Amino acid sequence: MAKPQRLNHLVIHELDQELLLYDPNLDRSHRLNPSASFIWQQCDGQHTVEQIAQLLTDHFEVELADAVKDTQSALQRLRAEQLITDG
Amino acid sequence: MGDRQWHHYQIGVTRLRLASVVEEIITHFDYLYRQFRVTDSGPDALWLEVAALRPKPWSRTQYIVRSSGREFFAGHETGSIIPELEFALNQQTILRNPQYLIYHSAAMEFEGQGVLLPADSGTGKTTLTTYLLARGWRYLSDELGVVDPQTWMLHPYPKAPCIKAEGLALIEQLGLTVYPHDGFRLRDKRQRFYISPTQLGRQAIAPAVPLRHIIFLGRGQVPGPYVEQFSTAESTMYLYRTSVNPMAHREQGLARAIDLVQHCNVWAMALGDHAATCPFLEALLAEHDHHPVAPQANPTIKVYQPAEPLCETS
């Protein structure tokens, strides 16, 4: 079961609940809104996608079905932007 | 540099020398920048040179703009040279000033405070700039906002405001004349007109001023003027996207953009009719004249946000 892992070479700026990430290898910057930031921070190589979705429901008081769908969508985007690996 | 006749200028942060085989180019350039003539621009000044080439005896003459080692093809018509010179000047100003944070932005001074007005091309920043000038604002640039990251001073780069044909009627309403009357054309064939900073009067050009406000210009869903505030992260990304020299600062560029956003009052403003937009903007700045406004309190700390857009990349 995939346990996504955030990349550790990124420069991280935390601003309120949002994150700005700078990738020095690709020279690209990213803004993650609060929910995306939360998901990215749970990508520690220990949590499965389902576990991250469960944490999202606890944190943001959202229905599990929506959380699963949005977690999957967010992880897909984070993967595409090379901000996580599949661990 | 041989026996060319060099003409020397200092346009804000940029010192340059210009030579041209086409005498009328010097006349044009002087019309636009004569108040910035200096006797000697110094040994390390940017140099711009207009040369003419005829690759074959039967070829039409081609004009080339050379700028400190780079060459720009300026076409066969002398009317296309000035926009190429302006383009080369902007490019070299960016390349030669890595110590500054440089944004694609208009820059103005209002009551002693620096105002950065970043906007995408075509939003209308030059037109707004010109209206603000007519109301007594002072000019720093209509193209590049040059910020010293050590002091947060906004530096002048008072290029001749450049407008396209669609802005012409508005400018003429203000009683300003454009130069030349029939415009210059660049490779995209669009007519460009310039407003001489000289015409604005010597007092209209501001010296370096402390940067206090950043107003992102745009078009709203409904007619403006109105403003919105963004979170610090969102404002930073907007600002960072307008940076024209991010590679000069690498990861520091983002950190400095954060510092800058936290140092200033930041809004996004939907433009409306200029007669309404200008006093609206003045009232906004007067109301927040010194102290940075706290970023909009994020009401979504425990409120789920939609998944899209979750991740914005620049």
Short mmCIF file of C-alpha atoms in Angstrom, two decimals:
data_model
loop_
_atom_site.label_atom_id
_atom_site.label_comp_id
_atom_site.label_asym_id
_atom_site.label_seq_id
_atom_site.Cartn_x
_atom_site.Cartn_y
_atom_site.Cartn_z
CA MET A 1 0.00 0.00 0.00
CA ALA A 2 1.44 3.37 -1.05
CA LYS A 3 2.75 5.59 1.70
CA PRO A 4 3.57 8.92 0.05
CA GLN A 5 6.70 10.68 1.17
CA ARG A 6 7.33 14.40 0.89
CA LEU A 7 10.67 15.36 -0.61
CA ASN A 8 13.16 16.72 1.87
CA HIS A 9 15.21 19.02 -0.30
CA LEU A 10 12.46 21.63 -0.54
CA VAL A 11 12.75 25.02 1.15
CA ILE A 12 9.63 25.48 3.27
CA HIS A 13 7.97 28.71 4.34
CA GLU A 14 4.95 28.36 6.61
CA LEU A 15 2.57 31.31 6.52
CA ASP A 16 -0.55 30.94 8.63
CA GLN A 17 -1.98 27.61 7.49
CA GLU A 18 -0.43 27.81 4.04
CA LEU A 19 2.92 26.66 2.76
CA LEU A 20 5.23 28.11 0.18
CA LEU A 21 7.68 25.56 -1.11
CA TYR A 22 10.74 26.24 -3.21
CA ASP A 23 12.39 23.46 -5.14
CA PRO A 24 16.03 24.49 -5.66
CA ASN A 25 16.64 21.64 -8.10
CA LEU A 26 13.88 22.69 -10.46
CA ASP A 27 13.84 26.37 -9.43
CA ARG A 28 10.09 26.30 -8.96
CA SER A 29 7.87 27.67 -6.24
CA HIS A 30 4.56 26.31 -5.04
CA ARG A 31 1.78 27.57 -2.81
CA LEU A 32 -0.27 25.01 -0.97
CA ASN A 33 -3.53 26.16 0.55
CA PRO A 34 -4.39 24.99 4.08
CA SER A 35 -5.87 21.65 3.09
CA ALA A 36 -3.12 20.87 0.59
CA SER A 37 -0.53 21.88 3.18
CA PHE A 38 -2.11 19.53 5.68
CA ILE A 39 -2.08 16.64 3.21
CA TRP A 40 1.52 17.34 2.19
CA GLN A 41 2.63 17.42 5.81
CA GLN A 42 1.09 14.00 6.44
CA CYS A 43 3.18 12.55 3.61
CA ASP A 44 5.86 11.24 5.94
CA GLY A 45 6.22 7.76 4.47
CA GLN A 46 4.27 6.36 7.42
CA HIS A 47 0.68 7.12 6.43
CA THR A 48 -1.32 5.45 3.67
CA VAL A 49 -3.66 7.44 1.47
CA GLU A 50 -6.63 6.19 3.49
CA GLN A 51 -5.01 7.21 6.75
CA ILE A 52 -4.27 10.68 5.39
CA ALA A 53 -7.91 11.00 4.31
CA GLN A 54 -9.01 9.98 7.81
CA LEU A 55 -6.72 12.60 9.36
CA LEU A 56 -8.18 15.15 6.96
CA THR A 57 -11.70 14.39 8.17
CA ASP A 58 -10.58 14.81 11.77
CA HIS A 59 -8.82 18.06 11.08
CA PHE A 60 -11.24 19.75 8.74
CA GLU A 61 -14.55 18.14 9.70
CA VAL A 62 -15.30 16.85 6.23
CA GLU A 63 -17.13 13.69 5.17
CA LEU A 64 -14.81 10.72 4.67
CA ALA A 65 -15.96 10.09 1.10
CA ASP A 66 -15.09 13.68 0.11
CA ALA A 67 -11.82 13.51 2.01
CA VAL A 68 -10.76 10.32 0.21
CA LYS A 69 -11.59 11.81 -3.18
CA ASP A 70 -9.82 15.07 -2.46
CA THR A 71 -6.81 13.41 -0.88
CA GLN A 72 -6.35 11.28 -3.96
CA SER A 73 -6.70 14.30 -6.20
CA ALA A 74 -4.28 16.35 -4.11
CA LEU A 75 -1.69 13.58 -3.99
CA GLN A 76 -1.91 13.20 -7.74
CA ARG A 77 -1.19 16.91 -8.15
CA LEU A 78 1.61 16.90 -5.56
CA ARG A 79 3.16 13.93 -7.34
CA ALA A 80 2.88 15.68 -10.70
CA GLU A 81 4.62 18.72 -9.24
CA GLN A 82 7.35 16.48 -7.81
CA LEU A 83 6.62 17.46 -4.24
CA ILE A 84 6.14 13.88 -3.04
CA THR A 85 7.21 10.38 -4.03
CA ASP A 86 5.24 7.21 -3.51
CA GLY A 87 7.56 6.07 -0.75
CA MET B 1 34.68 51.72 -29.12
CA GLY B 2 36.19 53.58 -32.00
CA ASP B 3 35.22 57.02 -33.14
CA ARG B 4 31.48 56.70 -32.71
CA GLN B 5 29.78 59.67 -31.18
CA TRP B 6 28.37 58.54 -27.87
CA HIS B 7 25.47 60.20 -26.13
CA HIS B 8 25.26 59.66 -22.38
CA TYR B 9 22.19 59.22 -20.18
CA GLN B 10 21.26 58.16 -16.69
CA ILE B 11 17.73 56.77 -16.57
CA GLY B 12 17.20 56.00 -12.91
CA VAL B 13 19.29 52.98 -11.96
CA THR B 14 20.63 52.64 -15.50
CA ARG B 15 23.56 54.55 -16.92
CA LEU B 16 23.96 54.16 -20.64
CA ARG B 17 25.71 55.46 -23.70
CA LEU B 18 24.10 55.44 -27.10
CA ALA B 19 25.50 55.71 -30.62
CA SER B 20 23.60 55.39 -33.84
CA VAL B 21 24.38 55.44 -37.51
CA VAL B 22 20.86 56.75 -38.01
CA GLU B 23 20.90 60.33 -36.79
CA GLU B 24 17.15 60.52 -36.32
CA ILE B 25 17.38 57.84 -33.62
CA ILE B 26 19.42 60.20 -31.49
CA THR B 27 16.79 62.85 -32.12
CA HIS B 28 14.03 60.44 -31.06
CA PHE B 29 15.93 59.26 -28.00
CA ASP B 30 16.76 62.80 -27.00
CA TYR B 31 13.14 63.79 -27.35
CA LEU B 32 12.22 61.05 -24.88
CA TYR B 33 15.17 61.27 -22.50
CA ARG B 34 16.88 64.64 -22.81
CA GLN B 35 16.32 65.45 -19.17
CA PHE B 36 18.45 62.42 -18.33
CA ARG B 37 21.44 63.45 -20.43
CA VAL B 38 24.72 63.40 -18.53
CA THR B 39 28.15 64.41 -19.69
CA ASP B 40 29.72 61.03 -18.97
CA SER B 41 27.92 57.82 -18.12
CA GLY B 42 31.11 56.20 -16.82
CA PRO B 43 33.24 53.32 -18.02
CA ASP B 44 30.89 50.52 -16.92
CA ALA B 45 27.73 52.03 -18.40
CA LEU B 46 25.47 49.94 -20.58
CA TRP B 47 26.10 50.73 -24.20
CA LEU B 48 23.55 50.67 -26.97
CA GLU B 49 24.53 51.00 -30.55
CA VAL B 50 22.43 51.14 -33.68
CA ALA B 51 24.30 49.77 -36.68
CA ALA B 52 23.28 49.26 -40.29
CA LEU B 53 24.14 46.16 -42.25
CA ARG B 54 23.87 45.27 -45.92
CA PRO B 55 24.78 41.59 -46.15
CA LYS B 56 24.86 41.75 -49.98
CA PRO B 57 25.16 44.78 -52.20
CA TRP B 58 21.64 44.19 -53.46
CA SER B 59 20.16 43.62 -49.99
CA ARG B 60 17.99 46.11 -48.21
CA THR B 61 19.64 47.78 -45.25
CA GLN B 62 19.02 46.00 -41.97
CA TYR B 63 19.26 47.72 -38.61
CA ILE B 64 20.82 46.03 -35.62
CA VAL B 65 20.69 47.12 -32.01
CA ARG B 66 23.79 46.01 -30.16
CA SER B 67 23.72 46.20 -26.41
CA SER B 68 26.76 45.20 -24.38
CA GLY B 69 27.54 42.18 -26.48
CA ARG B 70 24.02 41.19 -27.55
CA GLU B 71 22.39 41.90 -30.87
CA PHE B 72 18.76 42.50 -31.72
CA PHE B 73 17.55 42.57 -35.28
CA ALA B 74 15.59 45.79 -35.60
CA GLY B 75 14.16 45.30 -39.08
CA HIS B 76 14.49 47.31 -42.22
CA GLU B 77 12.54 50.38 -41.18
CA THR B 78 14.02 53.05 -38.96
CA GLY B 79 10.64 53.26 -37.20
CA SER B 80 11.21 49.85 -35.63
CA ILE B 81 14.50 50.82 -33.99
CA ILE B 82 13.24 52.81 -31.00
CA PRO B 83 11.02 50.00 -29.64
CA GLU B 84 13.98 47.62 -30.02
CA LEU B 85 16.19 50.06 -28.15
CA GLU B 86 13.60 50.24 -25.38
CA PHE B 87 13.40 46.46 -25.27
CA ALA B 88 17.18 46.13 -25.11
CA LEU B 89 17.34 48.77 -22.39
CA ASN B 90 14.79 46.91 -20.24
CA GLN B 91 16.53 43.61 -20.75
CA GLN B 92 19.96 44.96 -19.93
CA THR B 93 18.65 46.85 -16.91
CA ILE B 94 17.34 43.55 -15.54
CA LEU B 95 20.53 41.66 -16.32
CA ARG B 96 22.86 44.31 -14.96
CA ASN B 97 21.11 44.87 -11.65
CA PRO B 98 20.93 41.47 -9.92
CA GLN B 99 21.27 43.15 -6.55
CA TYR B 100 17.70 44.45 -6.87
CA LEU B 101 14.40 42.62 -6.79
CA ILE B 102 12.86 43.66 -10.09
CA TYR B 103 9.17 43.20 -10.80
CA HIS B 104 7.10 43.66 -13.94
CA SER B 105 5.26 46.56 -12.45
CA ALA B 106 4.52 50.21 -12.58
CA ALA B 107 6.06 52.14 -9.72
CA MET B 108 4.80 55.45 -8.38
CA GLU B 109 5.21 57.77 -5.42
CA PHE B 110 2.21 59.12 -3.56
CA GLU B 111 2.74 61.54 -0.67
CA GLY B 112 6.27 60.31 -0.06
CA GLN B 113 5.42 56.62 -0.18
CA GLY B 114 6.37 54.10 -2.82
CA VAL B 115 3.60 52.17 -4.53
CA LEU B 116 4.25 49.10 -6.63
CA LEU B 117 1.53 48.35 -9.19
CA PRO B 118 2.25 44.91 -10.67
CA ALA B 119 0.05 43.75 -13.54
CA ASP B 120 0.05 41.50 -16.53
CA SER B 121 0.71 43.12 -19.89
CA GLY B 122 -2.41 44.69 -21.29
CA THR B 123 -4.08 45.27 -17.92
CA GLY B 124 -3.72 49.01 -18.24
CA LYS B 125 -0.94 49.91 -15.86
CA THR B 126 0.56 52.53 -18.15
CA THR B 127 -2.81 54.20 -18.64
CA LEU B 128 -3.47 54.19 -14.89
CA THR B 129 0.05 55.47 -14.29
CA THR B 130 -0.55 58.37 -16.64
CA TYR B 131 -3.83 59.29 -14.97
CA LEU B 132 -2.15 59.20 -11.57
CA LEU B 133 0.61 61.44 -12.88
CA ALA B 134 -1.99 63.91 -14.01
CA ARG B 135 -3.29 63.96 -10.41
CA GLY B 136 0.11 64.83 -8.98
CA TRP B 137 1.56 61.42 -8.27
CA ARG B 138 5.24 61.12 -9.08
CA TYR B 139 6.72 58.70 -11.51
CA LEU B 140 9.26 55.94 -10.97
CA SER B 141 8.48 53.55 -13.83
CA ASP B 142 5.70 52.15 -15.97
CA GLU B 143 7.57 48.93 -16.63
CA LEU B 144 9.94 47.76 -13.90
CA GLY B 145 9.60 48.11 -10.14
CA VAL B 146 13.18 48.14 -8.83
CA VAL B 147 13.37 47.32 -5.11
CA ASP B 148 16.45 47.25 -2.91
CA PRO B 149 15.98 44.20 -0.66
CA GLN B 150 18.29 45.65 1.98
CA THR B 151 16.50 48.95 2.46
CA TRP B 152 13.06 48.38 0.85
CA MET B 153 13.59 51.51 -1.19
CA LEU B 154 11.81 51.68 -4.52
CA HIS B 155 14.19 53.05 -7.13
CA PRO B 156 13.35 55.09 -10.21
CA TYR B 157 13.57 53.65 -13.68
CA PRO B 158 11.67 56.40 -15.46
CA LYS B 159 11.35 54.98 -18.93
CA ALA B 160 9.10 56.81 -21.36
CA PRO B 161 5.62 55.39 -20.68
CA CYS B 162 4.69 53.24 -23.65
CA ILE B 163 1.10 52.93 -24.75
CA LYS B 164 -0.56 51.05 -27.53
CA ALA B 165 -3.12 52.42 -29.94
CA GLU B 166 -6.12 51.49 -27.78
CA GLY B 167 -4.90 53.75 -24.97
CA LEU B 168 -4.30 56.72 -27.21
CA ALA B 169 -7.64 58.50 -26.84
CA LEU B 170 -7.47 58.36 -23.04
CA ILE B 171 -4.00 59.86 -23.01
CA GLU B 172 -5.01 62.65 -25.35
CA GLN B 173 -7.97 63.40 -23.06
CA LEU B 174 -5.39 64.27 -20.43
CA GLY B 175 -3.84 66.80 -22.78
CA LEU B 176 -0.62 64.83 -23.12
CA THR B 177 0.97 64.38 -26.48
CA VAL B 178 2.39 61.10 -27.61
CA TYR B 179 5.49 60.58 -29.62
CA PRO B 180 5.70 60.12 -32.51
CA HIS B 181 2.31 61.03 -33.89
CA ASP B 182 2.12 57.97 -36.13
CA GLY B 183 3.72 55.57 -33.66
CA PHE B 184 6.56 53.11 -33.83
CA ARG B 185 6.06 49.50 -34.76
CA LEU B 186 7.88 46.51 -33.35
CA ARG B 187 7.99 43.06 -34.94
CA ASP B 188 4.46 42.33 -33.75
CA LYS B 189 3.41 45.25 -36.00
CA ARG B 190 1.43 46.89 -33.20
CA GLN B 191 1.76 50.63 -33.03
CA ARG B 192 3.49 51.94 -29.94
CA PHE B 193 3.51 55.50 -28.74
CA TYR B 194 5.69 57.01 -26.07
CA ILE B 195 5.08 59.80 -23.64
CA SER B 196 8.21 61.73 -22.95
CA PRO B 197 9.04 61.90 -19.24
CA THR B 198 10.25 65.41 -20.08
CA GLN B 199 6.69 66.37 -20.85
CA LEU B 200 5.72 65.37 -17.32
CA GLY B 201 8.06 67.96 -15.90
CA ARG B 202 11.21 67.51 -13.90
CA GLN B 203 9.31 67.40 -10.61
CA ALA B 204 7.22 64.47 -11.82
CA ILE B 205 10.15 62.06 -11.55
CA ALA B 206 10.52 60.82 -8.00
CA PRO B 207 13.80 59.90 -6.34
CA ALA B 208 14.05 56.57 -4.53
CA VAL B 209 11.28 56.31 -1.95
CA PRO B 210 10.39 53.81 0.76
CA LEU B 211 8.12 51.12 -0.59
CA ARG B 212 4.89 50.97 1.43
CA HIS B 213 2.14 49.60 -0.78
CA ILE B 214 1.74 46.83 -3.34
CA ILE B 215 -1.43 46.92 -5.43
CA PHE B 216 -1.96 44.06 -7.86
CA LEU B 217 -3.98 45.41 -10.76
CA GLY B 218 -6.56 43.31 -12.52
CA ARG B 219 -10.05 43.10 -13.88
CA GLY B 220 -12.80 42.00 -11.53
CA GLN B 221 -15.90 39.89 -11.98
CA VAL B 222 -17.92 43.06 -11.62
CA PRO B 223 -16.92 46.59 -12.59
CA GLY B 224 -14.37 48.15 -10.23
CA PRO B 225 -12.88 49.84 -8.51
CA TYR B 226 -12.75 47.62 -5.47
CA VAL B 227 -10.04 45.84 -3.57
CA GLU B 228 -9.55 42.44 -2.04
CA GLN B 229 -6.91 41.21 0.30
CA PHE B 230 -5.12 37.93 -0.10
CA SER B 231 -3.35 35.80 2.43
CA THR B 232 0.36 36.45 2.84
CA ALA B 233 1.16 33.26 0.91
CA GLU B 234 -1.15 34.16 -1.95
CA SER B 235 0.22 37.70 -2.14
CA THR B 236 3.75 36.37 -2.12
CA MET B 237 3.05 34.05 -5.01
CA TYR B 238 1.40 36.82 -6.99
CA LEU B 239 4.40 39.04 -6.40
CA TYR B 240 6.91 36.29 -7.07
CA ARG B 241 5.26 35.54 -10.40
CA THR B 242 5.84 39.12 -11.52
CA SER B 243 9.55 38.92 -10.71
CA VAL B 244 11.64 39.39 -13.84
CA ASN B 245 14.92 38.33 -12.21
CA PRO B 246 14.03 35.38 -9.97
CA MET B 247 17.14 33.49 -11.02
CA ALA B 248 19.28 36.30 -9.63
CA HIS B 249 18.00 35.45 -6.15
CA ARG B 250 17.14 31.74 -6.37
CA GLU B 251 15.61 30.54 -3.09
CA GLN B 252 16.22 33.94 -1.52
CA GLY B 253 13.81 35.43 -4.06
CA LEU B 254 10.85 33.74 -2.45
CA ALA B 255 12.03 34.60 1.07
CA ARG B 256 12.50 38.22 0.06
CA ALA B 257 9.09 38.35 -1.56
CA ILE B 258 7.62 37.14 1.74
CA ASP B 259 9.52 39.84 3.61
CA LEU B 260 8.34 42.45 1.14
CA VAL B 261 4.70 41.40 1.41
CA GLN B 262 4.94 41.48 5.19
CA HIS B 263 6.57 44.89 5.07
CA CYS B 264 3.89 46.49 2.88
CA ASN B 265 0.16 46.99 2.62
CA VAL B 266 -0.97 44.61 -0.10
CA TRP B 267 -4.21 44.58 -2.05
CA ALA B 268 -5.56 43.32 -5.33
CA MET B 269 -7.51 46.03 -7.06
CA ALA B 270 -10.09 45.53 -9.77
CA LEU B 271 -9.76 48.46 -12.11
CA GLY B 272 -12.76 50.51 -13.05
CA ASP B 273 -13.24 53.74 -14.89
CA HIS B 274 -10.12 55.81 -14.27
CA ALA B 275 -12.09 58.80 -13.03
CA ALA B 276 -13.32 56.60 -10.19
CA THR B 277 -10.26 54.38 -9.77
CA CYS B 278 -7.75 57.16 -9.08
CA PRO B 279 -9.56 58.82 -6.12
CA PHE B 280 -10.50 55.38 -4.81
CA LEU B 281 -6.85 54.39 -4.77
CA GLU B 282 -5.80 57.65 -3.13
CA ALA B 283 -8.41 57.24 -0.39
CA LEU B 284 -7.25 53.67 0.21
CA LEU B 285 -3.62 54.69 0.59
CA ALA B 286 -4.45 57.69 2.74
CA GLU B 287 -6.41 55.45 5.07
CA HIS B 288 -3.45 53.08 5.47
CA ASP B 289 -0.66 55.55 5.10
CA HIS B 290 2.03 54.08 7.31
CA HIS B 291 1.40 50.80 8.99
CA PRO B 292 1.17 47.54 7.12
CA VAL B 293 -2.28 46.08 7.23
CA ALA B 294 -2.37 42.63 8.76
CA PRO B 295 -3.14 40.05 6.12
CA GLN B 296 -6.74 39.10 5.94
CA ALA B 297 -7.56 36.95 8.94
CA ASN B 298 -7.96 33.48 7.55
CA PRO B 299 -11.44 32.35 8.57
CA THR B 300 -10.79 28.83 7.38
CA ILE B 301 -8.58 27.52 10.12
CA LYS B 302 -10.95 24.67 10.80
CA VAL B 303 -13.07 25.04 7.74
CA TYR B 304 -12.45 22.67 4.92
CA GLN B 305 -11.40 24.31 1.68
CA PRO B 306 -12.17 22.90 -1.73
CA ALA B 307 -9.47 20.69 -3.11
CA GLU B 308 -8.93 22.81 -6.22
CA PRO B 309 -6.80 24.75 -6.58
CA LEU B 310 -4.80 23.12 -3.89
CA CYS B 311 -1.43 23.67 -5.36
CA GLU B 312 -0.30 26.66 -7.35
CA THR B 313 3.05 26.59 -9.08
CA SER B 314 5.25 29.33 -10.37
#
